[in-house]
Amino acid sequence: GNSVTQMEGPVTLSEEAFLTINCTYTATGYPSLFWYVQYPGEGLQLLLKATKADDKGSNKGFEATYRKETTSFHLEKGSVQVSDSAVYFCALVLLSGGYQKVTFGTGTKLQVIP
Amino acid sequence: NAGVTQTPKFQVLKTGQSMTLQCAQDMNHNSMYWYRQDPGMGLRLIYYSASEGTTDKGEVPNGYNVSRLNKREFSLRLESAAPSQTSVYFCASRRDRARTENQPQHFGDGTRLSIL
């Protein structure tokens, strides 16, 4: 079956530090890979995505590269801000029987301190 | 743009009570989804509706029922609430008729449900 494994949090960083949140997956077929972000009290929002191997998704200074050889999609940011504090979910996305089947990781909470 | 609207935002129930969680989207999306979010478990799919008039079970459907009332609205009902159903519930919608998996789901802000 399909699964997503994320590093456990919380991750606590000082402002302007470098961020990496690891994500690995197992999948049948050819999935797309997404990162969603959840700010306190809100629903999930798409942060970035990649649809095939070697694609790089990027948004708001965050980047992630779809690595088929290592089955990974690690999230990185060069300099985090306090406003980046949130929970980040890695997700594997496939079409299944006419609907979009999303397998979510367990989420990684990021706390950025001034 | 309201996007995906869920009501209520918070609710406390006693074991055995029933309740309907409401969800409406104003983006003319075709497919709609109900998830529950529990600590350390990510989001798990309860039910989905690929299009108006159709509903199907997801990963954890037991204890729930759904109704796709029209294209905009997709409700989730707990007939006899149990403490194990204490969770945060999210509704989501997606535009495409599944021609491609690349388009993201759009989420509401959630309903925090506690069952005593």
Tab-separated table of C-alpha atoms in Angstrom, chain A residues 19-94:
chain	number	residue	atom	x	y	z
A	19	LEU	CA	14.991	24.261	7.840
A	20	THR	CA	14.767	20.676	6.629
A	21	ILE	CA	11.741	18.469	7.239
A	22	ASN	CA	12.277	14.944	5.970
A	23	CYS	CA	9.616	13.036	4.072
A	24	THR	CA	9.862	9.583	2.490
A	25	TYR	CA	7.173	7.571	0.791
A	26	THR	CA	6.193	4.190	-0.572
A	27	ALA	CA	3.734	4.028	-3.425
A	28	THR	CA	2.344	1.920	-6.216
A	29	GLY	CA	1.952	3.770	-9.471
A	30	TYR	CA	3.174	7.274	-10.217
A	31	PRO	CA	2.117	9.663	-7.490
A	32	SER	CA	2.333	13.406	-7.213
A	33	LEU	CA	3.816	14.734	-3.994
A	34	PHE	CA	2.496	17.724	-2.089
A	35	TRP	CA	3.427	19.694	1.004
A	36	TYR	CA	0.519	21.229	2.901
A	37	VAL	CA	0.819	23.753	5.746
A	38	GLN	CA	-1.639	24.203	8.613
A	39	TYR	CA	-1.539	27.414	10.624
A	40	PRO	CA	-3.130	27.407	14.098
A	41	GLY	CA	-6.912	27.219	13.980
A	42	GLU	CA	-7.025	26.857	10.208
A	43	GLY	CA	-7.379	24.156	7.600
A	44	LEU	CA	-4.620	22.816	5.395
A	45	GLN	CA	-3.296	24.932	2.543
A	46	LEU	CA	-1.207	23.750	-0.354
A	47	LEU	CA	2.372	24.975	0.053
A	48	LEU	CA	4.012	23.365	-2.981
A	49	LYS	CA	3.825	20.314	-5.194
A	50	ALA	CA	5.774	18.186	-7.660
A	51	THR	CA	4.154	15.904	-10.186
A	52	LYS	CA	6.999	13.721	-11.449
A	53	ALA	CA	10.515	12.593	-10.637
A	54	ASP	CA	13.168	15.350	-10.457
A	55	ASP	CA	10.540	18.109	-10.380
A	56	LYS	CA	11.167	20.846	-7.836
A	57	GLY	CA	8.246	22.566	-6.176
A	58	SER	CA	8.760	25.983	-4.626
A	59	ASN	CA	6.696	28.655	-2.906
A	60	LYS	CA	7.301	31.392	-0.301
A	61	GLY	CA	10.991	30.441	-0.029
A	62	PHE	CA	10.239	26.754	0.572
A	63	GLU	CA	11.510	24.090	-1.823
A	64	ALA	CA	11.199	20.339	-2.235
A	65	THR	CA	12.527	18.007	-4.939
A	66	TYR	CA	10.788	14.781	-5.975
A	67	ARG	CA	13.528	12.129	-5.691
A	68	LYS	CA	12.375	8.805	-7.073
A	69	GLU	CA	15.683	7.044	-6.437
A	70	THR	CA	15.491	7.765	-2.699
A	71	THR	CA	11.648	7.953	-2.553
A	72	SER	CA	11.916	11.287	-0.793
A	73	PHE	CA	10.406	14.771	-0.898
A	74	HIS	CA	12.209	16.755	1.789
A	75	LEU	CA	11.042	20.288	2.561
A	76	GLU	CA	13.706	23.007	2.891
A	77	LYS	CA	13.884	26.722	3.552
A	78	GLY	CA	17.030	28.753	3.787
A	79	SER	CA	15.933	31.246	6.425
A	80	VAL	CA	12.818	30.674	8.512
A	81	GLN	CA	10.676	33.387	10.042
A	82	VAL	CA	8.422	33.398	13.082
A	83	SER	CA	5.454	33.489	10.702
A	84	ASP	CA	6.490	30.054	9.367
A	85	SER	CA	5.459	28.452	12.663
A	86	ALA	CA	2.854	25.872	11.681
A	87	VAL	CA	2.309	22.154	11.113
A	88	TYR	CA	3.629	20.794	7.818
A	89	PHE	CA	2.157	17.720	6.134
A	90	CYS	CA	3.763	15.717	3.378
A	91	ALA	CA	1.200	14.051	1.127
A	92	LEU	CA	1.189	11.437	-1.622
A	93	VAL	CA	-1.510	11.986	-4.225
A	94	LEU	CA	-2.916	9.446	-6.663
